[in-house]
Coordinates of C-alpha atoms in Angstrom, one line a residue:
M1 CA -29.8 3.9 19.2
S2 CA -30.2 2.5 22.1
A3 CA -27.6 2.5 25.6
Q4 CA -26.5 -0.6 24.3
E5 CA -26.0 -0.1 21.1
D6 CA -24.7 3.8 21.9
E7 CA -21.5 2.2 24.3
E8 CA -21.0 -0.5 21.2
R9 CA -19.8 2.3 19.3
M10 CA -18.0 4.5 21.4
E11 CA -16.3 0.8 22.7
V12 CA -15.0 0.5 18.6
A13 CA -14.2 4.5 17.8
E14 CA -11.2 3.7 20.9
D15 CA -10.7 0.8 19.9
Q16 CA -10.1 2.7 16.1
N17 CA -8.5 5.9 17.3
I18 CA -7.3 7.5 14.8
E19 CA -6.4 10.8 15.4
D20 CA -4.4 9.7 18.5
A21 CA -2.6 7.8 16.0
I22 CA 1.0 8.1 16.6
L23 CA 4.6 7.4 14.9
E24 CA 7.6 6.5 17.2
D25 CA 11.2 6.2 16.8
A26 CA 11.3 2.1 16.1
S27 CA 15.0 2.4 17.5
D28 CA 13.9 3.0 21.0
E29 CA 12.1 -0.4 21.5
E30 CA 14.3 -2.1 19.5
D31 CA 17.9 -1.1 21.6
K32 CA 15.5 -2.5 24.6
D33 CA 14.9 -6.1 22.0
G34 CA 17.9 -6.0 21.1
E35 CA 19.5 -6.3 24.6
D36 CA 16.8 -8.6 26.3
N37 CA 17.1 -10.7 22.7
Q38 CA 20.8 -11.0 22.4
T39 CA 20.6 -14.0 24.2
T40 CA 18.3 -17.0 24.7
S41 CA 17.1 -19.2 27.4
N42 CA 18.3 -23.0 27.2
G43 CA 15.6 -25.5 27.7
G44 CA 15.6 -26.3 31.4
G45 CA 19.2 -26.5 31.9
G46 CA 18.9 -22.7 32.4
G47 CA 22.2 -21.8 30.6
R48 CA 21.6 -19.0 27.8
S49 CA 22.0 -19.2 24.0
K50 CA 23.4 -17.0 21.1
A51 CA 20.3 -15.3 18.8
K52 CA 20.6 -16.8 15.7
V53 CA 20.0 -15.3 12.5
Y54 CA 16.3 -16.0 10.6
L55 CA 17.1 -17.9 7.7
P56 CA 13.3 -17.2 5.5
G57 CA 11.1 -20.3 5.1
Q58 CA 12.5 -21.7 8.7
A59 CA 10.2 -22.6 11.2
L60 CA 9.5 -20.6 14.8
D61 CA 9.3 -22.8 18.2
N62 CA 6.4 -21.6 20.3
D63 CA 8.3 -19.4 22.4
E64 CA 11.2 -18.0 19.5
E65 CA 10.0 -14.6 18.0
L66 CA 12.2 -12.9 15.3
V67 CA 13.7 -9.6 16.3
C68 CA 14.9 -6.6 14.2
D69 CA 18.5 -6.0 13.3
E70 CA 18.2 -2.2 13.3
S71 CA 21.4 -2.0 12.0
A72 CA 20.1 -3.2 8.1
Y73 CA 18.4 0.3 7.8
I74 CA 19.5 3.4 7.2
M75 CA 16.4 4.5 8.8
L76 CA 13.9 2.8 11.2
H77 CA 10.1 4.8 12.3
Q78 CA 7.3 3.1 13.5
A79 CA 3.7 4.1 12.6
H80 CA 0.6 3.3 14.1
T81 CA -3.0 4.0 12.5
G82 CA -5.2 2.2 15.2
A83 CA -6.5 -0.6 12.6
P84 CA -5.3 -2.6 10.4
C85 CA -5.0 -1.4 6.3
L86 CA -4.7 -3.6 3.5
S87 CA -4.0 -0.9 1.0
F88 CA -2.0 2.6 0.8
D89 CA -0.6 4.5 -1.4
V90 CA 2.2 7.5 -1.3
V91 CA 1.1 11.1 -2.2
Q92 CA 3.0 13.0 -4.2
D93 CA 4.1 16.4 -3.0
P94 CA 6.2 19.7 -3.5
L95 CA 8.5 18.9 -1.4
G96 CA 10.9 17.0 -4.9
D97 CA 12.0 14.1 -5.9
D98 CA 15.2 11.6 -4.8
R99 CA 14.8 13.3 -0.9
E100 CA 18.1 11.8 1.3
E101 CA 18.7 14.8 3.4
F102 CA 17.4 13.9 7.0
P103 CA 14.9 15.1 8.5
L104 CA 12.1 13.3 6.0
T105 CA 8.8 14.1 5.6
A106 CA 6.7 12.1 3.3
F107 CA 1.8 11.9 3.1
L108 CA 0.3 8.8 2.9
V109 CA -3.0 7.8 2.1
A110 CA -4.3 5.1 3.4
G111 CA -7.6 2.6 3.8
T112 CA -8.7 0.4 7.2
Q113 CA -10.4 -3.5 7.5
A114 CA -11.8 -2.5 10.5
A115 CA -13.2 -5.0 12.9
R116 CA -17.3 -3.1 11.9
T117 CA -18.2 -2.4 8.8
H118 CA -19.8 1.3 10.0
V119 CA -15.9 2.6 11.2
N120 CA -14.2 2.4 8.5
G121 CA -12.2 5.0 7.7
V122 CA -9.5 6.8 4.5
I123 CA -6.7 8.4 6.8
V124 CA -4.8 11.4 5.1
M125 CA -1.6 11.3 6.6
K126 CA 1.6 13.3 7.3
M127 CA 5.0 11.5 8.5
S128 CA 7.4 14.3 8.9
N129 CA 10.5 14.6 11.0
M130 CA 12.1 10.9 10.4
N131 CA 15.8 11.6 11.2
R132 CA 17.9 8.6 11.3
T133 CA 18.1 5.5 12.7
Q134 CA 21.1 3.8 12.2
R135 CA 24.2 5.0 14.1
E136 CA 27.5 5.9 12.7
K137 CA 30.4 4.4 14.2
D138 CA 31.6 7.6 15.4
D139 CA 27.9 8.2 17.2
E140 CA 28.1 4.8 18.8
S141 CA 30.6 6.2 21.3
D142 CA 28.1 8.9 22.2
D143 CA 25.6 7.2 23.6
S144 CA 24.7 9.4 26.5
G145 CA 24.6 12.3 24.5
E146 CA 22.0 10.5 21.8
E147 CA 19.4 9.4 24.3
S148 CA 19.1 12.7 25.6
D149 CA 18.1 14.4 22.0
D150 CA 16.4 11.5 21.7
E151 CA 13.9 12.1 24.8
D152 CA 13.0 15.3 23.5
V153 CA 9.2 14.6 24.0
G154 CA 6.8 17.4 22.6
G155 CA 10.3 19.5 21.2
D156 CA 11.8 19.4 17.2
G157 CA 14.6 17.3 17.8
K158 CA 14.6 14.3 17.0
T159 CA 10.7 12.8 17.7
P160 CA 9.6 12.0 15.0
H161 CA 5.3 13.3 14.2
L162 CA 2.5 12.1 12.7
N163 CA -0.7 13.7 12.0
C164 CA -3.8 12.0 10.7
A165 CA -7.3 13.0 8.7
L166 CA -9.8 10.6 8.7
I167 CA -12.6 10.1 6.2
K168 CA -15.4 8.1 6.9
H169 CA -16.1 5.5 4.5
A170 CA -18.8 2.8 3.8
G171 CA -17.1 -0.2 4.3
C172 CA -13.5 -1.7 4.2
V173 CA -10.8 -0.2 1.8
N174 CA -9.9 -3.7 -0.1
R175 CA -7.5 -1.6 -2.1
L176 CA -7.2 2.1 -2.8
R177 CA -4.2 4.2 -5.1
V178 CA -3.6 8.4 -5.7
T179 CA -3.4 10.9 -8.5
T180 CA -3.3 14.2 -9.0
F181 CA -5.5 15.4 -11.6
N182 CA -6.6 19.6 -12.8
G183 CA -4.6 20.5 -9.5
T184 CA -6.6 18.6 -7.1
Q185 CA -5.3 15.3 -5.4
Y186 CA -7.6 12.5 -5.4
V187 CA -8.2 9.7 -3.3
A188 CA -9.9 5.6 -5.7
S189 CA -10.7 3.6 -2.6
W190 CA -12.4 -0.1 -3.5
S191 CA -15.2 -1.1 -0.9
E192 CA -16.3 -4.9 0.4
M193 CA -19.7 -3.3 -0.4
G194 CA -18.9 -3.4 -3.9
R195 CA -18.8 0.8 -4.8
V196 CA -16.0 2.1 -5.6
H197 CA -15.5 6.2 -4.6
I198 CA -13.7 9.1 -5.8
Y199 CA -12.4 12.0 -2.8
N200 CA -11.0 14.8 -2.8
I201 CA -8.7 15.1 -0.4
N202 CA -7.4 18.9 -0.7
E203 CA -8.9 19.9 2.2
Q204 CA -7.3 16.3 4.0
L205 CA -3.6 18.0 3.0
A206 CA -4.1 20.9 3.7
A207 CA -5.2 19.9 7.4
V208 CA -2.0 17.7 8.3
D209 CA 0.5 20.0 7.1
D210 CA -0.5 22.5 9.5
N211 CA -1.3 21.2 13.5
H212 CA -3.3 23.5 14.4
A213 CA -5.5 22.8 11.6
C214 CA -5.4 19.3 12.4
R215 CA -6.0 19.0 15.8
T216 CA -9.2 21.6 14.7
Y217 CA -10.5 18.6 11.7
Q218 CA -9.9 16.0 14.9
Q219 CA -11.9 18.0 17.6
N220 CA -14.8 18.6 14.7
K221 CA -14.7 15.6 13.4
V222 CA -15.0 16.6 9.7
G223 CA -14.3 13.3 8.3
D224 CA -17.9 12.3 9.2
G225 CA -19.4 14.4 7.2
V226 CA -17.0 14.7 3.9
K227 CA -19.0 12.6 0.4
P228 CA -17.3 10.9 -2.0
D229 CA -17.0 13.5 -5.2
F230 CA -18.5 10.3 -7.5
T231 CA -19.0 6.6 -7.1
F232 CA -19.7 4.4 -9.2
S233 CA -22.0 1.2 -7.8
G234 CA -22.5 -0.6 -11.6
H235 CA -19.7 -3.5 -10.8
Q236 CA -21.5 -6.4 -9.8
K237 CA -18.9 -7.9 -6.9
E238 CA -16.6 -6.4 -4.9
G239 CA -13.1 -6.0 -6.3
F240 CA -9.0 -5.7 -5.6
A241 CA -7.9 -4.0 -8.9
I242 CA -7.9 0.1 -9.6
D243 CA -5.2 2.0 -10.8
W244 CA -5.1 5.7 -12.5
C245 CA -3.7 5.8 -15.9
P246 CA -0.7 8.1 -15.9
T247 CA -0.4 9.4 -19.4
T248 CA -4.4 10.3 -19.5
R249 CA -4.2 11.6 -15.9
G250 CA -8.7 11.1 -14.4
M251 CA -8.2 7.9 -16.2
L252 CA -8.9 5.5 -14.2
A253 CA -9.7 1.4 -14.6
T254 CA -10.9 -0.6 -11.6
G255 CA -11.7 -5.0 -11.6
D256 CA -13.8 -7.1 -9.4
C257 CA -14.2 -10.6 -8.3
R258 CA -16.5 -11.0 -10.4
R259 CA -14.1 -10.9 -14.0
D260 CA -15.1 -7.6 -14.8
I261 CA -12.8 -4.3 -15.8
H262 CA -14.7 -0.8 -16.2
I263 CA -12.9 2.0 -17.9
W264 CA -13.0 5.6 -15.9
R265 CA -12.9 8.9 -18.3
P266 CA -12.9 12.7 -16.7
N267 CA -15.2 15.0 -18.4
D268 CA -15.8 18.0 -18.6
K269 CA -18.1 18.3 -15.6
G270 CA -15.3 17.8 -12.8
S271 CA -16.9 14.0 -12.6
W272 CA -16.7 10.2 -14.7
N273 CA -18.4 8.9 -17.6
V274 CA -18.0 4.9 -16.2
D275 CA -18.7 2.6 -19.0
Q276 CA -20.9 0.6 -18.5
R277 CA -19.7 -2.2 -21.0
P278 CA -16.4 -4.7 -19.3
L279 CA -13.8 -5.2 -20.9
V280 CA -14.7 -9.2 -22.5
G281 CA -12.1 -12.1 -21.7
H282 CA -11.3 -12.9 -18.3
T283 CA -13.0 -15.5 -17.3
D284 CA -12.3 -15.1 -13.3
S285 CA -11.4 -12.5 -10.7
V286 CA -9.6 -10.0 -11.7
E287 CA -6.4 -9.3 -9.0
D288 CA -4.8 -6.2 -10.3
I289 CA -4.6 -4.2 -13.3
Q290 CA -1.6 -1.6 -14.3
W291 CA -1.7 0.4 -16.9
S292 CA 1.4 0.9 -19.8
P293 CA 3.4 3.9 -18.6
N294 CA 3.5 5.6 -22.0
E295 CA 0.8 4.5 -24.2
A296 CA -2.3 6.1 -23.4
N297 CA -5.4 3.7 -23.8
V298 CA -2.9 0.7 -23.0
L299 CA -3.0 -1.8 -20.0
A300 CA -2.5 -5.2 -18.8
S301 CA -4.1 -7.5 -16.0
C302 CA -4.4 -10.1 -14.2
S303 CA -6.8 -12.3 -13.1
V304 CA -7.6 -15.9 -10.6
D305 CA -8.2 -17.5 -14.9
K306 CA -4.4 -17.9 -14.6
S307 CA -4.8 -15.3 -17.6
I308 CA -2.2 -12.2 -18.2
R309 CA -4.0 -9.9 -21.0
I310 CA -3.3 -7.4 -22.7
W311 CA -6.1 -4.6 -23.7
D312 CA -6.6 -1.2 -25.8
C313 CA -9.4 1.1 -24.4
R314 CA -9.9 2.5 -27.6
A315 CA -11.0 -0.6 -29.2
A316 CA -14.9 -2.0 -28.1
P317 CA -15.2 -3.8 -25.1
S318 CA -15.7 -6.8 -27.4
K319 CA -12.9 -6.6 -28.7
A320 CA -10.3 -4.4 -26.7
C321 CA -8.0 -7.9 -25.5
M322 CA -5.2 -7.5 -27.8
L323 CA -2.8 -10.1 -26.3
T324 CA -3.3 -13.1 -23.7
A325 CA -0.6 -15.2 -22.0
D326 CA -3.7 -18.3 -20.7
N327 CA -1.5 -20.1 -19.1
A328 CA 0.9 -16.9 -16.9
H329 CA 1.2 -19.5 -13.4
E330 CA 0.3 -22.3 -12.5
S331 CA -2.7 -21.1 -10.5
D332 CA -4.2 -17.6 -9.1
V333 CA -1.8 -14.5 -10.5
N334 CA -2.2 -12.0 -8.0
V335 CA 0.1 -8.9 -8.6
I336 CA 1.6 -7.1 -11.8
S337 CA 4.0 -4.8 -12.5
W338 CA 4.5 -2.5 -15.5
N339 CA 8.6 -1.3 -15.8
R340 CA 9.3 2.6 -16.1
N341 CA 12.0 2.4 -18.4
E342 CA 11.4 -0.5 -20.3
P343 CA 8.6 -2.6 -22.1
L344 CA 8.5 -5.5 -19.4
I345 CA 6.2 -6.5 -17.0
A346 CA 6.5 -8.8 -13.2
S347 CA 3.8 -11.4 -12.7
G348 CA 3.4 -12.4 -9.2
G349 CA 0.9 -15.8 -8.5
D350 CA -0.3 -18.0 -5.7
D351 CA 1.8 -20.6 -6.9
G352 CA 4.8 -18.5 -5.1
V353 CA 6.4 -18.1 -8.8
L354 CA 7.8 -14.5 -9.7
H355 CA 7.4 -14.4 -14.3
I356 CA 9.5 -11.3 -15.8
W357 CA 7.0 -10.7 -19.8
D358 CA 9.0 -9.1 -22.4
L359 CA 5.8 -7.2 -24.7
R360 CA 8.1 -7.7 -27.2
Q361 CA 7.9 -11.5 -27.1
F362 CA 4.3 -11.6 -25.5
Q363 CA 2.9 -13.7 -28.5
T364 CA 5.3 -16.7 -27.5
K365 CA 3.4 -16.5 -23.7
T366 CA 6.9 -17.5 -22.7
P367 CA 8.5 -15.3 -19.4
V368 CA 11.9 -14.1 -20.5
A369 CA 12.5 -14.7 -17.1
T370 CA 11.6 -16.8 -13.8
F371 CA 12.2 -16.8 -10.0
K372 CA 11.1 -19.5 -7.2
H373 CA 11.8 -17.8 -3.8
H374 CA 9.3 -17.6 -2.2
T375 CA 7.6 -20.3 -0.2
D376 CA 4.2 -19.1 -0.5
H377 CA 1.5 -16.7 -2.2
I378 CA 3.1 -14.0 -3.9
T379 CA 1.0 -10.9 -3.2
T380 CA 3.4 -7.8 -3.9
V381 CA 5.6 -7.0 -6.7
E382 CA 6.9 -3.5 -7.8
W383 CA 9.2 -2.0 -9.9
H384 CA 12.0 0.5 -9.3
P385 CA 10.7 3.9 -10.3
K386 CA 14.1 4.3 -12.1
E387 CA 16.1 1.4 -12.3
S388 CA 15.1 -0.7 -14.7
T389 CA 16.9 -3.8 -12.9
I390 CA 15.1 -3.4 -10.1
L391 CA 12.1 -4.6 -8.2
A392 CA 10.8 -6.1 -4.7
S393 CA 8.2 -8.7 -4.3
G394 CA 6.5 -10.0 -1.2
G395 CA 4.3 -12.7 -0.6
D396 CA 2.2 -15.1 2.4
D397 CA 6.0 -16.3 3.5
D398 CA 6.7 -12.7 5.5
Q399 CA 8.8 -11.9 3.2
I400 CA 10.2 -8.7 0.9
A401 CA 12.7 -9.9 -1.3
L402 CA 14.8 -7.2 -3.5
W403 CA 15.7 -8.4 -6.7

């Protein structure tokens, strides 16, 4: 490697400094921003005008800036990973469900989209000591005391913490998903290089759970030598669709931008057997996949071909498509989400429309509900894990909507 190449690599590494990622209390920065933005310049008149409430879809002037209303959030923190991430997933931990008592802890996995292909990674994270940031009315009179506590740098106090363990990844991570299988935490990652990898992340989770172990992991650059437990190179193109089966642990489905869906099944050797025969049905890029939350071997997929399809993997790949809504949207169908409690699927597309499908009436090819709120492509949708009547959607219009 030449000196110039070595210098360039060091420069890129500094730009993507994952190990030095920090988690900070957003209220400190937002308090200052909020004070500065309570009034705004009023052209050349030199006067001041009050900040206005932003309405979704409203155009911003070049000198206008959106400022977060911190009072809308019970807890709001900002995490910096050093590189943008297209995908993340929450790791199931033994700390219990429905946690509401502060401070909170969460384990996450994210995949980077770095400026250079060779500096991408899978980041295993532990966010801890995350305290409530929304102030109670009774606390507003004690601002001075609060500020002194917030300045607790290096102590436990109210300073949130972020530990990261990086795994070197070949290419940008298009999307990743996490599962627990046979006592091991696995992450499956879709690479822009057209390959799907499965990593055992138990070592990384143990590292981020201990400050000393995390420093040792980072200093020794352990992640540079981590290899995937399994890699599938049978897809003809890169892809984004990927989902672990919740009813048959270790079973995986992946879909690519060509139109192919492959089914992965775990074997008794601690590896996976991937059916080389793709499911036949879609005619364009597969954008999203969702396994049924209660029926083994059943999954749904959506595509750029405007269709939503229901599959039964027990059938031969050429006959596995059981139900089809051919023109589910007016254009690309980007995302789907399968309700965990009711036979409902939500879908979002490039048309900015959110459809709700009842699987008991799927053969009619007509949604039971349609919502038009987003002004641009819908890029994410997800049902509440326990409340069957609540879901969230997000899109290229920079909005997240709760329904």
